[in-house]
Amino acid sequence: MTFANSEFSTMVVSEQTDSAPRKTREGDRTLNYGFLQNFVGHYLRLAYEASYDDFAKRLGEDQLKPGYFSMLVIIRNNRGITQCELGESIGRDKSSVAKALRNLEDRGLIYRERDENDRRNYTSFLTDKGLETNERMEVKALEHTKHLDAVIEPERRDAVFGALSDLINLQHGSNDS
């Protein structure tokens, strides 16, 4: 397997789970990844970086900060979603969501209204510009998904999603092993 991103040298690892030294892509130095050779979190971060870099390149002028696309999709599909609901859906805390919503609002992609049922909360909606941006981004996201599916291969896709879901469920206490 090969993992690469713009921030770090490419790391080539075998299917083995040992801590044997590995060559960098440039081949000029052999690195020993030690504990990281078997550390799932390390690979998840590298995989995220590689996936995000691919998506960001495809987005071009529509590129937003990580997670903003997810927020636009959730808001589009759940008109009037509250900040707490949005945070829960994307796994972010209230302050991170508030900052992101302000940014999206400043860009003219969303607008917020006071919740009629609870005046302390605001609900979020896409503007026309937000809807157009989201639609363009979804087309590019589909291209990105097809690219990742080709890399992962159909016979491994369900296993990858299953493993990721298991890891996500750790956060919610659903998998206490």
CSV table of C-alpha atoms in Angstrom, one decimal:
chain,number,residue,atom,x,y,z
A,1,MET,CA,0.0,0.0,0.0
A,2,THR,CA,1.1,3.6,-0.6
A,3,PHE,CA,0.0,6.6,1.3
A,4,ALA,CA,0.7,10.1,0.2
A,5,ASN,CA,-0.3,13.7,0.8
A,6,SER,CA,1.1,17.1,0.2
A,7,GLU,CA,2.4,17.6,3.7
A,8,PHE,CA,4.4,14.4,4.2
A,9,SER,CA,6.6,12.2,2.1
A,10,THR,CA,4.9,9.2,0.6
A,11,MET,CA,5.0,6.2,2.9
A,12,VAL,CA,5.1,2.8,1.2
A,13,VAL,CA,4.2,-0.1,3.5
A,14,SER,CA,3.7,-3.8,2.9
A,15,GLU,CA,0.7,-5.8,3.9
A,16,GLN,CA,2.9,-7.1,6.8
A,17,THR,CA,2.3,-5.7,10.2
A,18,ASP,CA,5.9,-5.5,11.4
A,19,SER,CA,8.0,-2.5,12.2
A,20,ALA,CA,10.5,-3.1,9.5
A,21,PRO,CA,12.2,-0.1,7.8
A,22,ARG,CA,10.5,1.2,4.7
A,23,LYS,CA,11.9,3.3,1.8
A,24,THR,CA,10.5,6.7,1.0
A,25,ARG,CA,9.2,7.4,-2.5
A,26,GLU,CA,12.4,9.2,-3.3
A,27,GLY,CA,14.2,6.1,-2.2
A,28,ASP,CA,17.1,8.1,-0.7
A,29,ARG,CA,16.4,7.2,2.8
A,30,THR,CA,15.0,4.3,4.7
A,31,LEU,CA,12.6,5.1,7.5
A,32,ASN,CA,11.5,2.9,10.4
A,33,TYR,CA,7.9,3.7,11.3
A,34,GLY,CA,8.2,1.7,14.5
A,35,PHE,CA,4.9,1.8,16.5
A,36,LEU,CA,3.2,3.8,13.7
A,37,GLN,CA,3.6,0.8,11.3
A,38,ASN,CA,0.6,-0.8,13.2
A,39,PHE,CA,-1.2,2.3,14.4
A,40,VAL,CA,-4.6,2.6,12.8
A,41,GLY,CA,-5.0,6.3,13.7
A,42,HIS,CA,-1.8,7.1,11.7
A,43,TYR,CA,-3.2,5.4,8.6
A,44,LEU,CA,-6.6,7.0,9.1
A,45,ARG,CA,-5.0,10.5,9.2
A,46,LEU,CA,-2.9,9.7,6.1
A,47,ALA,CA,-6.0,8.3,4.2
A,48,TYR,CA,-8.0,11.4,5.2
A,49,GLU,CA,-5.3,13.7,3.9
A,50,ALA,CA,-5.0,11.8,0.6
A,51,SER,CA,-8.8,11.8,0.2
A,52,TYR,CA,-9.2,15.4,1.1
A,53,ASP,CA,-6.4,16.5,-1.2
A,54,ASP,CA,-8.0,14.7,-4.1
A,55,PHE,CA,-11.4,16.2,-3.4
A,56,ALA,CA,-9.9,19.7,-2.9
A,57,LYS,CA,-8.2,19.5,-6.3
A,58,ARG,CA,-11.5,18.6,-7.9
A,59,LEU,CA,-13.4,21.4,-6.2
A,60,GLY,CA,-11.2,24.2,-7.6
A,61,GLU,CA,-12.8,27.5,-7.0
A,62,ASP,CA,-15.6,25.9,-4.9
A,63,GLN,CA,-13.0,24.7,-2.3
A,64,LEU,CA,-14.1,25.3,1.2
A,65,LYS,CA,-12.6,24.3,4.6
A,66,PRO,CA,-12.8,20.6,5.5
A,67,GLY,CA,-16.2,19.7,6.7
A,68,TYR,CA,-18.0,22.7,5.1
A,69,PHE,CA,-19.2,20.5,2.2
A,70,SER,CA,-20.7,18.1,4.7
A,71,MET,CA,-22.5,20.9,6.5
A,72,LEU,CA,-23.9,22.2,3.2
A,73,VAL,CA,-25.2,18.8,2.3
A,74,ILE,CA,-26.8,18.2,5.7
A,75,ILE,CA,-28.4,21.7,5.7
A,76,ARG,CA,-29.7,21.2,2.2
A,77,ASN,CA,-31.3,17.9,3.1
A,78,ASN,CA,-32.5,19.0,6.6
A,79,ARG,CA,-34.0,22.5,6.1
A,80,GLY,CA,-34.2,24.3,9.4
A,81,ILE,CA,-31.6,22.1,11.2
A,82,THR,CA,-30.4,23.5,14.5
A,83,GLN,CA,-26.8,24.0,15.4
A,84,CYS,CA,-26.8,21.2,17.9
A,85,GLU,CA,-28.3,18.8,15.4
A,86,LEU,CA,-25.8,19.8,12.8
A,87,GLY,CA,-22.9,19.4,15.2
A,88,GLU,CA,-24.1,15.9,16.1
A,89,SER,CA,-24.5,14.9,12.5
A,90,ILE,CA,-21.0,15.8,11.5
A,91,GLY,CA,-19.3,15.0,14.8
A,92,ARG,CA,-18.2,18.6,15.7
A,93,ASP,CA,-18.7,20.6,18.9
A,94,LYS,CA,-21.0,23.5,19.3
A,95,SER,CA,-18.3,26.2,19.1
A,96,SER,CA,-16.7,24.7,15.9
A,97,VAL,CA,-20.1,24.5,14.3
A,98,ALA,CA,-20.9,28.1,15.3
A,99,LYS,CA,-17.7,29.4,13.7
A,100,ALA,CA,-18.3,27.4,10.5
A,101,LEU,CA,-21.9,28.6,10.2
A,102,ARG,CA,-20.8,32.2,10.6
A,103,ASN,CA,-18.2,31.6,7.8
A,104,LEU,CA,-20.9,30.0,5.5
A,105,GLU,CA,-23.2,32.9,6.3
A,106,ASP,CA,-20.6,35.5,5.5
A,107,ARG,CA,-20.0,33.8,2.2
A,108,GLY,CA,-23.7,34.1,1.4
A,109,LEU,CA,-24.2,30.3,1.3
A,110,ILE,CA,-26.6,30.0,4.2
A,111,TYR,CA,-28.9,32.1,6.3
A,112,ARG,CA,-30.1,31.5,9.8
A,113,GLU,CA,-33.4,32.2,11.5
A,114,ARG,CA,-34.4,32.1,15.2
A,115,ASP,CA,-36.1,28.8,16.0
A,116,GLU,CA,-39.8,29.5,16.7
A,117,ASN,CA,-40.0,26.7,19.2
A,118,ASP,CA,-36.9,27.7,21.2
A,119,ARG,CA,-35.8,31.3,20.8
A,120,ARG,CA,-32.3,30.4,22.1
A,121,ASN,CA,-31.6,28.3,18.9
A,122,TYR,CA,-31.2,29.2,15.3
A,123,THR,CA,-32.1,27.1,12.3
A,124,SER,CA,-30.1,27.0,9.1
A,125,PHE,CA,-31.1,27.1,5.5
A,126,LEU,CA,-29.2,27.3,2.1
A,127,THR,CA,-29.4,30.5,0.1
A,128,ASP,CA,-29.8,30.3,-3.7
A,129,LYS,CA,-26.0,30.8,-3.9
A,130,GLY,CA,-25.5,28.0,-1.3
A,131,LEU,CA,-27.8,25.7,-3.3
A,132,GLU,CA,-25.9,26.4,-6.5
A,133,THR,CA,-22.6,25.9,-4.8
A,134,ASN,CA,-23.7,22.7,-3.2
A,135,GLU,CA,-25.0,21.3,-6.5
A,136,ARG,CA,-21.6,22.0,-8.2
A,137,MET,CA,-19.7,20.5,-5.3
A,138,GLU,CA,-21.9,17.4,-5.3
A,139,VAL,CA,-21.0,16.8,-9.0
A,140,LYS,CA,-17.4,17.0,-8.1
A,141,ALA,CA,-17.9,14.8,-5.0
A,142,LEU,CA,-19.4,12.1,-7.2
A,143,GLU,CA,-16.3,12.2,-9.4
A,144,HIS,CA,-14.1,12.0,-6.3
A,145,THR,CA,-16.2,9.1,-5.0
A,146,LYS,CA,-15.8,7.2,-8.3
A,147,HIS,CA,-12.0,7.8,-8.1
A,148,LEU,CA,-11.9,6.5,-4.5
A,149,ASP,CA,-14.1,3.5,-5.4
A,150,ALA,CA,-11.6,2.6,-8.2
A,151,VAL,CA,-8.7,2.8,-5.7
A,152,ILE,CA,-10.5,0.8,-3.0
A,153,GLU,CA,-12.1,-1.6,-5.4
A,154,PRO,CA,-15.8,-2.8,-5.2
A,155,GLU,CA,-15.0,-6.0,-3.4
A,156,ARG,CA,-13.3,-4.2,-0.5
A,157,ARG,CA,-15.7,-1.1,-0.3
A,158,ASP,CA,-18.2,-2.7,2.1
A,159,ALA,CA,-15.4,-3.9,4.4
A,160,VAL,CA,-13.8,-0.5,4.4
A,161,PHE,CA,-17.1,1.2,5.3
A,162,GLY,CA,-17.8,-1.4,7.9
A,163,ALA,CA,-14.5,-0.9,9.6
A,164,LEU,CA,-14.8,2.9,9.5
A,165,SER,CA,-18.4,2.6,10.9
A,166,ASP,CA,-17.0,0.5,13.8
A,167,LEU,CA,-14.4,3.1,14.6
A,168,ILE,CA,-16.9,5.9,14.4
A,169,ASN,CA,-19.2,4.0,16.8
A,170,LEU,CA,-16.4,3.9,19.4
A,171,GLN,CA,-17.1,7.6,20.0
A,172,HIS,CA,-20.7,6.8,20.8
A,173,GLY,CA,-19.9,3.9,23.1
A,174,SER,CA,-21.5,1.4,20.8
A,175,ASN,CA,-18.4,-0.7,20.6
A,176,ASP,CA,-16.8,-1.2,24.0
A,177,SER,CA,-14.4,-4.0,23.1
